């Protein structure tokens, strides 16, 4: 059965590592829905969070193939356990002053925030799981989305 | 000078250039000969070779020749093969050879020069991002940015290339790195955090395998190149004999199990034997050992070994379950797994099955219609087998002659069969033989080629001539791209499209032009005599066999169909 998997990949912080990892996905026909990279708690190591779709067999192959890369230290299927996943989006909408009270109300309800205001536009920042951000984007559409940028998912398992 | 003295001298912590570090490190890794081609970006490296009495380098006539020679060297010895090329065009000329080694898990260290670090990324003259280009076809790669990292990098590269699942490792060395000076230190230990191949098998997994064997009535072993690479041929023989399981060896597994043994069934797959394919389709337990279930073996995967429980022994965990669902995985070094298994192995319930297999072997042996008018390529291979006592190192190119060599030259020892399996690289056969002969100077080395592939690297005849490398080169000249002709005949309704090799050189004259002896044979008598003369001639010899043009390789399973659907052709 095809489903979404979120995997964390601990890698050496080396030039070309992202290319090795994304190249592996491309060459072997694995899907990348989102990929984020940043420093980890350990100097010299970065953590990638990759959201992919596939059945369990595909996930197993992805993990095994990743382990074959010399720069990959550890691969964890985060979605196998309860996890927290977050994404950030910035949404620039056209909003004349008259439309703003209603817009701000929506932003408040979603615990999003307004981070920039110009005479005719507003930038909304929203943090949450992918579904929440999708929903927020839907709600912003009627105002006219001028620009949208999303970070991709970062994630962590709950607890110790 | 003895090697201990050389080692001490090499290990001296002198302040030396990157180029000298490279040469010293290669010597410390036990590299006997490097195959290469110079250019601007490796000038310092070649300068360091000048007058260096310890370092042996063979100048080929094309970088592709150099890397296939290094590949043959590695396959025939199990040691790491090394080649050197300059940046840009030199490096990109290696790509086919790197992919060839990658697909067949051959340990190579490939050294390329690059433009100086300050020029990298500027589209400088002869710059190519060779680490980027080769990422999907190397086990690992390095771009060395600081001369201080060079010796450690080389040490790691050799370790990675020749442990776990073997493969090519690329080291790209910018020109300034090869000229800068630093104090030489060669690390003794290798410690790579992200690299710990599982070599020791899990006992529970092995016990599960042994249990399944005891219960099996129709078991089959599918042994691949991994058996040869792990040096596990003796353990495999013991395992098969203790468990009483018939064995089929893949193209790269040839020689991993003695062809004379009563349990051997021949090769499986597209041009496999009737017996091997029929046994695979009827077995109840299939044990893959160092074999990766390539599509040339399984053919239509959904119809492959339909009645079998599948066990798989491999050092690369990613191979397990990659193409066929696996009930019993055994991750580990093939030799260690088999050693462990052999301690407790008991026979399967397979005597009736072995009898059945032997009946199939008798009923459907590999065969062809011989001819007195035309020279048959199969006959030529058998003749070469006879005259070399089945004892030669045999390299092949790719095509029909490759399959005939695989079918009719019977191998009883590992590492004697050198052929590009995974990538199927034309141009591989002849230069790889040069590497084999350099590594095995006293052995009989035979290179069997088609007239098409011979023309892809024939320039390396020069190397044989000037270094007196006594390779015996057979060219099976059918005047066409034979394997393509066969497919066009069978699959494309005889619509023969661009397969005619008219305009090929006179191969005898070609050889002679390089100073290599050339002979031609068009019938059995001439063939016998020519090969005898070749064998009795101390140096390199090329023998052109003018063979029947329209001969096909049988049995044949068409792509997309099941291995039970064998076309037997003339074979019956
Ligand atoms: C570099 C490369 N190009 C193309 C092919 C496709 N190919 C496979 S076999 C073959 C024909 C080989 O002809 P020849 O060398 O004459 O050998 P024969 O089949 O006649 O024995 C070709 C073109 C290949 N394997 N490798």
XYZ file of C-alpha atoms and ligand atoms in Angstrom:
758
model
C 0.000 0.000 0.000
C 1.347 3.402 -0.970
C 1.599 5.897 1.833
C 3.560 8.891 2.969
C 6.798 8.302 4.863
C 8.936 10.846 6.654
C 12.551 9.823 7.021
C 15.416 11.474 8.830
C 18.863 11.017 7.338
C 21.934 11.953 9.311
C 24.728 12.795 6.890
C 28.279 14.104 6.862
C 28.266 17.834 6.327
C 30.228 17.544 3.056
C 29.956 19.286 -0.286
C 27.892 17.199 -2.672
C 25.978 15.205 -0.063
C 22.622 16.644 -1.030
C 23.439 15.764 -4.644
C 24.296 12.207 -3.675
C 21.073 11.755 -1.758
C 18.752 13.447 -4.211
C 20.576 11.774 -7.097
C 19.928 8.398 -5.531
C 16.207 9.144 -5.287
C 16.133 10.336 -8.876
C 18.087 7.464 -10.349
C 16.163 4.739 -8.572
C 12.807 6.287 -9.245
C 11.945 7.094 -5.633
C 9.656 10.020 -5.088
C 10.668 13.139 -3.125
C 7.746 15.165 -1.875
C 9.837 17.416 0.282
C 13.445 17.582 1.367
C 14.995 19.852 3.968
C 18.541 20.019 5.271
C 20.077 21.809 8.175
C 22.706 21.426 10.829
C 22.156 18.817 13.527
C 23.033 18.701 17.244
C 26.469 17.312 16.311
C 29.105 19.453 14.609
C 30.049 18.067 11.191
C 26.721 16.322 10.699
C 23.588 17.554 8.993
C 20.113 16.147 9.201
C 17.907 15.788 6.157
C 14.206 15.256 6.472
C 12.720 13.627 3.403
C 9.042 13.092 2.796
C 8.425 10.376 0.255
C 5.588 8.138 -0.869
C 5.676 4.447 -1.596
C 4.752 1.046 -0.236
C 6.649 -0.647 2.578
C 8.944 -2.430 0.114
C 9.922 0.876 -1.465
C 10.594 2.401 1.937
C 12.835 -0.539 2.801
C 14.761 -0.125 -0.455
C 15.112 3.616 0.148
C 16.585 2.998 3.576
C 18.954 0.291 2.343
C 20.096 2.303 -0.646
C 20.676 5.368 1.530
C 22.830 3.303 3.859
C 25.034 2.396 0.911
C 26.110 6.025 0.625
C 29.332 6.446 2.567
C 28.283 9.894 3.816
C 25.056 8.590 5.323
C 25.449 7.839 9.028
C 21.922 6.973 10.058
C 18.489 6.600 8.539
C 15.322 6.652 10.626
C 11.745 6.197 9.501
C 10.148 8.882 11.661
C 6.637 8.054 10.582
C 6.940 4.604 12.156
C 6.437 6.314 15.531
C 4.436 9.260 16.816
C 6.160 12.355 15.516
C 5.942 16.072 15.306
C 6.219 17.497 11.822
C 6.234 21.154 10.932
C 6.431 23.254 7.868
C 6.517 27.016 7.510
C 4.853 29.018 4.767
C 4.935 32.687 3.879
C 1.903 33.833 1.914
C 1.730 37.276 0.355
C -1.856 38.298 -0.358
C -3.337 41.386 -1.854
C -5.283 43.107 0.924
C -6.620 46.641 0.779
C -7.181 48.139 4.273
C -10.899 47.441 4.034
C -10.354 43.703 3.646
C -7.925 43.406 6.519
C -10.150 42.955 9.590
C -11.648 39.815 8.078
C -8.218 38.560 6.968
C -6.702 39.152 10.415
C -9.510 37.178 11.970
C -8.704 34.175 9.811
C -5.018 34.521 10.675
C -5.835 34.606 14.379
C -8.049 31.559 14.237
C -5.224 29.620 12.640
C -2.638 30.898 15.107
C -0.788 32.240 12.121
C 0.674 35.723 12.124
C 0.953 38.754 9.969
C 4.633 39.571 9.537
C 4.512 42.408 6.988
C 2.010 45.006 5.889
C 2.249 47.330 2.890
C -0.442 49.652 1.502
C -1.885 46.918 -0.673
C -0.369 43.634 0.563
C 0.053 41.554 3.681
C 2.472 38.695 4.368
C 1.068 35.905 6.484
C 3.342 33.430 8.216
C 1.957 30.063 9.176
C 3.630 27.159 10.922
C 2.148 23.704 11.254
C 1.838 20.318 9.722
C 1.338 20.042 5.993
C -2.453 19.755 6.254
C -2.758 22.917 8.289
C -0.697 24.839 5.801
C -2.707 23.452 2.887
C -5.862 24.628 4.651
C -4.439 28.071 5.307
C -3.433 28.420 1.659
C -6.990 27.516 0.626
C -8.386 30.206 2.923
C -6.014 32.836 1.583
C -6.903 32.162 -2.041
C -9.987 34.421 -2.120
C -7.784 37.396 -1.185
C -5.513 36.753 -4.148
C -2.205 34.998 -3.410
C 0.600 37.048 -4.936
C 3.429 34.829 -3.740
C 3.694 31.613 -1.801
C 6.789 29.951 -0.388
C 6.982 26.850 1.797
C 9.974 25.388 3.585
C 9.213 21.725 3.278
C 8.738 19.485 6.262
C 11.038 19.119 9.197
C 10.195 16.530 11.815
C 11.167 14.714 14.997
C 9.817 11.768 16.952
C 7.998 12.552 20.180
C 9.409 11.747 23.615
C 12.875 10.662 24.612
C 65.557 -4.214 -2.385
C 63.212 -6.133 -0.145
C 59.726 -4.863 0.363
C 60.246 -4.127 4.062
C 63.059 -1.771 3.173
C 60.919 -0.170 0.476
C 58.071 0.274 2.928
C 60.285 1.966 5.468
C 61.593 4.304 2.799
C 58.116 5.066 1.509
C 56.751 5.751 4.969
C 59.419 8.336 5.797
C 57.715 11.550 6.911
C 59.355 13.727 4.239
C 57.831 16.958 3.033
C 56.791 16.038 -0.500
C 54.340 17.088 -3.190
C 50.832 15.777 -3.612
C 52.034 13.882 -6.661
C 54.717 12.103 -4.714
C 52.235 11.400 -1.961
C 50.002 9.759 -4.521
C 52.748 7.526 -5.864
C 54.006 6.556 -2.436
C 50.496 5.801 -1.249
C 49.761 3.632 -4.275
C 52.951 1.684 -3.662
C 52.042 1.268 -0.002
C 48.693 -0.137 -1.111
C 50.606 -2.778 -3.031
C 49.688 -1.516 -6.474
C 51.920 -3.254 -9.004
C 50.955 -1.433 -12.162
C 48.850 1.579 -12.996
C 47.188 2.076 -16.373
C 46.875 5.625 -17.581
C 47.104 8.505 -19.979
C 48.666 11.892 -19.179
C 47.495 15.439 -19.760
C 47.765 18.967 -18.412
C 46.004 18.408 -15.124
C 48.151 15.414 -14.179
C 51.501 16.817 -15.326
C 52.893 16.946 -11.810
C 51.851 13.360 -11.205
C 53.511 12.187 -14.403
C 56.550 14.265 -13.558
C 56.835 12.436 -10.246
C 56.789 9.134 -12.137
C 59.766 10.197 -14.229
C 62.749 8.123 -13.320
C 60.909 6.507 -10.397
C 62.172 2.915 -10.487
C 59.546 1.579 -8.063
C 56.505 2.768 -9.929
C 55.118 0.892 -12.918
C 52.796 2.649 -15.329
C 51.453 1.427 -18.639
C 50.531 4.043 -21.215
C 47.484 2.887 -23.128
C 46.249 4.510 -26.335
C 42.857 5.570 -24.972
C 41.590 6.158 -21.443
C 38.918 3.531 -22.039
C 41.700 1.040 -22.692
C 43.344 2.048 -19.418
C 40.291 1.558 -17.238
C 39.251 -1.743 -18.827
C 42.820 -2.974 -18.345
C 42.666 -1.955 -14.683
C 39.325 -3.755 -14.500
C 40.761 -6.975 -15.958
C 43.667 -6.708 -13.541
C 41.220 -6.450 -10.630
C 38.829 -9.192 -11.745
C 41.603 -11.692 -12.323
C 43.397 -11.060 -9.029
C 40.919 -9.668 -6.517
C 43.279 -6.750 -5.975
C 42.305 -3.141 -6.588
C 42.880 -1.980 -10.172
C 44.127 1.570 -10.622
C 43.969 3.929 -13.567
C 44.891 7.573 -14.039
C 43.533 10.119 -16.477
C 43.725 13.847 -16.892
C 40.823 16.248 -16.339
C 37.937 16.966 -18.729
C 38.107 14.734 -21.810
C 40.471 12.298 -20.133
C 38.157 11.897 -17.188
C 34.985 11.628 -19.253
C 36.605 8.933 -21.396
C 36.620 6.816 -18.253
C 32.894 6.975 -17.685
C 32.001 3.777 -19.552
C 34.718 1.879 -17.718
C 33.604 3.198 -14.325
C 30.008 2.172 -15.025
C 31.214 -1.239 -16.184
C 33.097 -1.804 -12.925
C 30.226 -0.448 -10.852
C 27.656 -2.777 -12.363
C 29.895 -5.799 -11.837
C 31.188 -4.788 -8.365
C 34.830 -4.584 -9.412
C 37.238 -2.823 -7.025
C 38.913 0.078 -8.806
C 40.534 3.284 -7.669
C 40.133 5.784 -10.460
C 42.384 8.816 -10.278
C 41.600 11.888 -12.323
C 43.353 15.209 -12.432
C 41.345 18.388 -12.370
C 41.977 22.060 -12.949
C 43.398 23.967 -9.998
C 40.976 24.519 -7.108
C 40.861 28.236 -7.928
C 39.532 27.396 -11.413
C 36.969 24.819 -10.381
C 33.512 25.982 -11.397
C 34.712 28.563 -13.915
C 34.458 26.435 -17.066
C 38.228 26.527 -17.239
C 40.035 24.760 -20.055
C 39.456 21.001 -19.801
C 37.333 21.299 -16.703
C 34.643 18.704 -16.098
C 32.765 18.000 -12.881
C 33.814 14.373 -12.931
C 32.711 13.666 -9.361
C 29.276 15.008 -10.287
C 29.176 13.125 -13.582
C 30.119 9.821 -11.984
C 28.152 9.994 -8.748
C 25.554 7.434 -9.860
C 28.218 4.973 -11.055
C 30.764 5.006 -8.245
C 30.663 3.409 -4.845
C 32.081 6.651 -3.519
C 34.062 9.605 -4.791
C 36.352 12.291 -3.505
C 37.338 15.715 -4.718
C 40.522 16.488 -2.792
C 40.728 20.176 -2.011
C 43.767 20.181 0.257
C 46.998 18.263 -0.147
C 46.873 17.486 3.581
C 43.825 15.262 2.955
C 45.362 13.316 0.102
C 46.992 10.337 1.809
C 43.996 9.752 4.076
C 41.715 9.927 1.051
C 43.731 7.342 -0.866
C 43.793 5.012 2.133
C 40.007 5.307 2.482
C 39.425 4.864 -1.245
C 41.276 1.549 -1.316
C 39.429 0.370 1.768
C 36.025 1.265 0.363
C 36.768 -0.151 -3.095
C 37.745 -3.592 -1.880
C 35.522 -4.293 1.135
C 31.842 -5.092 1.497
C 30.263 -5.015 -1.916
C 33.213 -3.971 -4.027
C 33.180 -1.176 -6.533
C 34.946 1.748 -8.166
C 36.006 4.764 -6.100
C 37.020 7.975 -7.807
C 39.611 10.446 -6.509
C 39.642 13.769 -8.319
C 42.875 15.675 -7.679
C 43.116 19.334 -8.714
C 46.392 20.400 -10.251
C 47.448 22.603 -7.344
C 46.816 19.783 -4.888
C 49.196 17.556 -6.834
C 51.888 20.243 -6.752
C 51.567 21.532 -3.169
C 53.897 20.229 -0.496
C 53.107 18.714 2.840
C 54.574 16.220 5.276
C 53.733 12.691 4.250
C 51.889 10.534 6.722
C 50.127 7.389 5.703
C 47.335 6.434 8.084
C 47.412 2.859 9.315
C 43.839 2.644 10.434
C 40.773 3.426 8.415
C 37.797 4.607 10.349
C 34.834 5.765 8.315
C 31.813 6.367 10.470
C 29.211 5.861 7.759
C 30.773 2.716 6.376
C 30.568 -0.573 8.231
C 29.630 -3.375 5.861
C 28.019 -6.361 7.547
C 30.352 -9.272 6.913
C 29.549 -11.520 9.846
C 26.302 -13.359 9.222
C 23.494 -13.629 11.714
C 23.355 -17.187 13.088
C 19.588 -17.218 13.303
C 19.297 -16.398 9.620
C 21.745 -19.144 8.689
C 19.873 -21.660 10.836
C 16.631 -20.730 9.112
C 18.305 -21.398 5.786
C 19.618 -24.786 6.928
C 16.164 -25.690 8.191
C 14.601 -24.826 4.845
C 17.207 -26.913 3.049
C 16.471 -29.996 5.116
C 12.816 -29.698 4.198
C 13.360 -28.999 0.519
C 12.762 -31.601 -2.166
C 13.656 -29.592 -5.248
C 16.271 -27.019 -4.177
C 18.463 -24.984 -6.522
C 21.491 -22.794 -5.869
C 21.851 -19.713 -8.063
C 25.471 -18.628 -7.634
C 26.691 -15.291 -8.942
C 29.823 -13.190 -9.231
C 29.724 -12.562 -5.476
C 30.951 -16.110 -4.911
C 34.005 -15.444 -7.063
C 34.681 -12.013 -5.537
C 34.416 -13.355 -1.991
C 36.809 -16.190 -2.805
C 34.067 -18.575 -1.674
C 34.289 -21.164 -4.446
C 35.593 -23.926 -2.171
C 32.955 -23.188 0.440
C 30.277 -23.244 -2.261
C 31.430 -26.628 -3.513
C 31.374 -28.018 0.008
C 27.967 -26.480 0.648
C 26.431 -27.894 -2.526
C 27.890 -31.325 -1.901
C 26.847 -31.456 1.753
C 23.335 -30.246 1.042
C 22.996 -32.120 -2.268
C 21.715 -29.116 -4.191
C 22.160 -28.599 -7.958
C 23.922 -25.360 -8.886
C 23.444 -22.887 -11.694
C 26.086 -20.177 -12.091
C 25.219 -16.816 -13.611
C 27.343 -15.230 -16.339
C 29.614 -13.612 -13.748
C 29.502 -16.688 -11.552
C 31.132 -18.913 -14.178
C 34.091 -20.658 -12.599
C 32.690 -20.109 -9.116
C 31.599 -23.753 -9.255
C 33.430 -26.390 -11.279
C 31.683 -27.021 -14.563
C 32.711 -30.678 -14.415
C 30.777 -31.313 -11.205
C 27.693 -33.510 -11.443
C 25.655 -30.868 -9.585
C 26.394 -28.103 -12.094
C 23.553 -27.228 -14.474
C 25.127 -24.494 -16.587
C 24.092 -20.869 -16.852
C 20.512 -19.631 -16.300
C 18.510 -16.953 -18.042
C 18.270 -15.497 -21.514
C 20.888 -17.819 -23.022
C 20.893 -20.304 -20.197
C 20.655 -24.054 -20.449
C 17.383 -25.912 -20.680
C 18.237 -27.655 -17.440
C 19.053 -24.563 -15.420
C 15.956 -22.688 -16.552
C 13.634 -25.640 -16.119
C 15.055 -26.346 -12.686
C 14.523 -22.712 -11.670
C 10.923 -22.885 -12.804
C 10.263 -26.064 -10.837
C 12.337 -25.683 -7.700
C 10.741 -25.403 -4.268
C 13.707 -23.640 -2.672
C 15.934 -21.180 -4.496
C 19.117 -20.051 -2.775
C 20.668 -16.996 -4.407
C 24.316 -16.683 -3.386
C 26.182 -13.504 -4.325
C 23.792 -13.110 -7.228
C 21.556 -10.108 -7.772
C 18.669 -11.586 -9.754
C 19.481 -9.560 -12.836
C 16.715 -9.353 -15.426
C 18.850 -11.323 -17.897
C 18.559 -14.159 -15.358
C 15.007 -13.800 -14.110
C 13.538 -12.579 -17.389
C 9.864 -11.863 -16.615
C 10.115 -11.490 -12.840
C 6.491 -12.277 -12.077
C 6.921 -15.682 -13.737
C 10.322 -16.433 -12.194
C 10.734 -19.448 -9.906
C 7.002 -19.479 -9.208
C 7.046 -22.457 -6.856
C 10.074 -21.485 -4.842
C 10.684 -20.119 -1.421
C 13.599 -17.745 -1.963
C 16.666 -17.445 0.232
C 19.323 -14.873 -0.543
C 22.892 -14.614 0.709
C 24.570 -11.310 -0.112
C 26.963 -8.821 1.425
C 24.817 -5.950 0.147
C 21.573 -5.801 2.133
C 20.012 -3.604 -0.535
C 20.138 -6.506 -2.995
C 17.888 -8.577 -0.796
C 14.289 -8.164 -1.822
C 15.231 -5.648 -4.526
C 13.784 -7.641 -7.404
C 12.366 -10.854 -5.942
C 10.497 -11.292 -2.671
C 12.833 -13.010 -0.236
C 11.712 -15.309 2.565
C 15.122 -15.998 4.074
C 17.622 -13.136 3.943
C 21.249 -13.784 4.914
C 23.350 -10.649 4.953
C 27.083 -11.160 5.157
C 30.265 -11.991 3.364
C 29.404 -14.981 1.181
C 32.470 -16.904 2.290
C 31.685 -16.412 5.973
C 28.037 -17.284 5.543
C 28.902 -20.494 3.725
C 31.622 -21.395 6.241
C 29.092 -21.052 9.008
C 26.436 -22.962 7.093
C 28.849 -25.770 6.232
C 29.458 -26.506 9.901
C 25.932 -27.825 10.283
C 24.669 -28.387 6.751
C 22.600 -31.515 6.174
C 21.339 -32.895 2.884
C 18.041 -31.853 1.395
C 15.536 -34.498 0.314
C 16.824 -34.031 -3.183
C 18.031 -37.333 -4.629
C 15.030 -37.780 -6.947
C 15.385 -34.149 -7.995
C 19.078 -34.569 -8.800
C 18.167 -37.568 -10.893
C 15.549 -35.495 -12.702
C 18.073 -32.734 -13.307
C 20.560 -35.210 -14.698
C 17.935 -36.572 -17.062
C 17.294 -33.045 -18.336
C 21.009 -32.532 -18.796
C 21.232 -35.687 -20.879
C 18.117 -34.877 -22.898
C 18.868 -31.205 -23.566
C 22.604 -30.571 -23.560
C 23.964 -27.385 -25.056
C 24.423 -28.178 -28.718
C 24.671 -26.677 -32.163
C 24.546 -27.909 -35.728
C 28.134 -28.267 -36.791
C 29.203 -27.740 -40.394
C 32.104 -28.837 -42.545
C 31.630 -26.023 -45.079
C 31.455 -23.058 -42.748
C 33.378 -22.401 -39.567
C 31.000 -22.373 -36.615
C 31.773 -19.953 -33.778
C 30.768 -22.517 -31.158
C 33.238 -24.952 -32.643
C 35.970 -22.311 -32.478
C 35.319 -21.764 -28.780
C 35.403 -25.513 -28.164
C 38.644 -25.759 -30.100
C 40.186 -22.965 -28.014
C 38.993 -24.741 -24.903
C 40.595 -27.968 -26.064
C 43.909 -26.396 -26.964
C 44.162 -24.427 -23.716
C 43.091 -27.419 -21.597
C 40.224 -25.318 -20.282
C 42.785 -23.558 -18.166
C 43.205 -20.136 -19.708
C 42.058 -16.759 -18.479
C 39.357 -15.844 -20.969
C 38.137 -12.308 -21.487
C 35.314 -11.537 -23.870
C 33.715 -8.575 -25.468
C 29.931 -8.311 -25.708
C 27.650 -10.031 -28.169
C 27.060 -13.495 -29.535
C 30.687 -14.573 -29.133
C 30.407 -13.694 -25.435
C 27.487 -16.040 -24.990
C 29.171 -18.807 -26.976
C 32.311 -18.377 -24.889
C 30.174 -18.585 -21.738
C 28.428 -21.689 -23.020
C 31.263 -23.636 -24.598
C 34.393 -22.706 -22.666
C 33.959 -24.697 -19.479
C 35.436 -23.068 -16.388
C 36.644 -25.021 -13.402
C 38.411 -22.239 -11.541
C 37.304 -18.818 -10.319
C 38.613 -15.538 -11.778
C 39.402 -17.121 -15.125
C 36.306 -15.738 -16.809
C 36.419 -11.964 -17.354
C 33.391 -10.426 -19.041
C 31.249 -7.321 -18.763
C 27.959 -8.654 -17.429
C 25.927 -5.880 -15.880
C 26.673 -3.113 -18.344
C 27.474 -5.286 -21.370
C 30.258 -3.021 -22.540
C 31.520 -3.462 -26.095
C 35.199 -2.570 -26.238
C 35.865 -4.264 -22.910
C 37.160 -7.617 -24.115
C 40.532 -6.848 -25.564
C 41.913 -4.152 -23.208
C 40.735 -6.107 -20.149
C 42.910 -8.993 -21.349
C 45.936 -6.706 -21.203
C 45.261 -6.072 -17.527
C 44.770 -9.785 -16.892
C 48.073 -10.610 -18.570
C 49.950 -7.880 -16.682
C 48.644 -9.361 -13.443
C 49.335 -12.940 -14.542
C 52.421 -12.716 -16.704
C 52.956 -16.455 -17.030
C 49.371 -17.469 -17.647
C 47.657 -18.159 -20.948
C 45.316 -15.247 -21.578
C 42.779 -15.496 -24.366
C 40.582 -12.634 -25.483
C 37.527 -13.593 -27.501
C 35.961 -10.723 -29.461
C 33.454 -9.974 -32.151
C 34.476 -8.045 -35.232
C 32.353 -5.133 -34.017
C 33.660 -4.789 -30.478
C 37.265 -5.452 -31.512
C 37.112 -2.181 -33.402
C 36.157 -0.249 -30.297
C 39.553 -0.553 -28.587
C 41.830 -2.130 -31.185
C 44.347 0.683 -30.733
C 45.596 -1.134 -27.633
C 47.316 -3.634 -29.935
C 50.191 -1.197 -29.627
C 50.517 -1.950 -25.915
C 50.711 -5.670 -26.545
C 53.370 -5.152 -29.151
C 55.693 -2.747 -27.364
C 55.495 -4.487 -23.980
C 55.351 -7.956 -25.480
C 52.161 -8.787 -23.640
C 51.402 -12.241 -25.023
C 47.597 -12.073 -25.144
C 46.067 -14.442 -27.698
C 43.305 -12.500 -29.395
C 40.521 -14.327 -31.172
C 38.240 -12.308 -33.429
C 35.116 -14.211 -34.401
C 34.392 -12.360 -37.593
C 30.813 -12.818 -38.768
C 30.879 -9.489 -40.603
C 27.889 -8.185 -38.690
C 26.888 -6.899 -35.291
C 25.851 -10.450 -34.587
C 23.763 -10.125 -31.463
C 21.831 -7.231 -32.924
C 21.367 -9.227 -36.124
C 19.924 -12.087 -34.049
C 17.417 -9.818 -32.314
C 16.411 -8.198 -35.586
C 15.906 -11.638 -37.113
C 13.850 -13.049 -34.269
C 12.098 -10.037 -32.804
C 11.911 -7.611 -35.720
C 10.891 -9.992 -38.506
C 14.283 -10.041 -40.246
C 14.279 -6.294 -40.796
C 18.063 -5.974 -40.658
C 18.883 -2.401 -39.846
C 22.458 -1.033 -39.736
C 24.261 -4.168 -38.683
C 26.521 -4.686 -41.665
C 30.175 -4.182 -40.746
C 31.402 -3.884 -44.315
C 34.426 -1.607 -44.309
C 36.030 -3.352 -41.369
C 39.786 -3.538 -41.590
C 41.670 -6.623 -42.607
C 42.262 -7.777 -39.028
C 45.455 -9.585 -39.918
C 46.892 -6.442 -41.460
C 45.584 -4.372 -38.567
C 47.500 -6.542 -36.136
C 50.579 -6.429 -38.296
C 50.357 -2.658 -38.559
C 50.939 -2.572 -34.806
C 53.662 -5.192 -34.918
C 51.431 -7.996 -33.657
C 51.355 -11.305 -35.451
C 48.105 -11.834 -37.383
C 46.610 -15.097 -38.630
C 43.385 -15.942 -40.424
C 41.332 -19.135 -40.528
C 38.215 -19.955 -42.528
C 37.802 -23.669 -41.913
C 38.391 -26.146 -39.109
C 41.781 -27.258 -40.266
C 43.069 -23.722 -40.613
C 41.498 -22.762 -37.320
C 43.169 -25.589 -35.458
C 46.522 -24.842 -37.030
C 46.283 -21.087 -36.561
C 45.452 -21.380 -32.886
C 48.236 -23.863 -32.384
C 50.631 -21.458 -34.000
C 49.308 -18.642 -31.827
C 49.818 -20.714 -28.706
C 53.341 -21.609 -29.776
C 54.262 -18.015 -30.496
C 55.776 -16.285 -27.464
C 54.270 -12.811 -27.997
C 50.817 -11.458 -28.748
C 48.907 -12.951 -31.665
C 45.597 -12.040 -33.246
C 43.699 -14.821 -34.976
C 40.769 -13.874 -37.158
C 38.226 -16.671 -37.501
C 35.911 -16.150 -40.437
C 32.748 -17.704 -39.050
C 29.227 -18.303 -40.292
C 27.415 -15.008 -40.538
C 23.862 -16.037 -39.635
C 24.522 -18.244 -36.638
C 22.274 -17.625 -33.626
C 22.803 -18.156 -29.911
C 20.464 -20.790 -28.492
C 18.695 -21.428 -26.231
C 17.165 -17.983 -26.183
C 14.465 -16.490 -24.009
C 12.915 -13.363 -25.475
C 12.867 -10.253 -23.335
C 9.523 -9.871 -21.604
C 8.775 -13.592 -21.530
C 9.323 -16.236 -18.893
C 12.437 -18.418 -18.739
C 10.178 -21.409 -19.315
C 9.611 -20.133 -22.859
C 12.956 -21.095 -24.353
C 13.549 -20.985 -28.093
C 15.804 -23.952 -28.762
C 16.649 -23.169 -32.423
C 19.333 -25.425 -33.854
C 20.072 -26.704 -30.401
C 17.665 -29.599 -30.806
C 29.306 0.145 -26.268
C 28.170 -0.667 -26.751
N 27.435 -0.254 -27.797
C 26.409 -1.000 -28.254
C 26.092 -2.188 -27.656
C 24.920 -3.003 -28.161
N 25.374 -4.308 -28.680
C 25.324 -5.447 -27.957
S 25.909 -6.754 -28.771
C 26.216 -5.859 -30.148
C 26.784 -6.492 -31.379
C 28.180 -6.929 -31.184
O 28.709 -7.283 -32.417
P 30.125 -7.955 -32.549
O 31.116 -7.216 -31.745
O 30.448 -8.136 -33.978
O 29.918 -9.354 -31.822
P 28.954 -10.566 -32.208
O 27.629 -10.335 -31.568
O 28.858 -10.589 -33.700
O 29.639 -11.744 -31.647
C 25.850 -4.523 -29.954
C 25.958 -3.474 -30.978
C 26.854 -2.571 -26.544
N 26.609 -3.686 -25.854
N 27.898 -1.816 -26.126
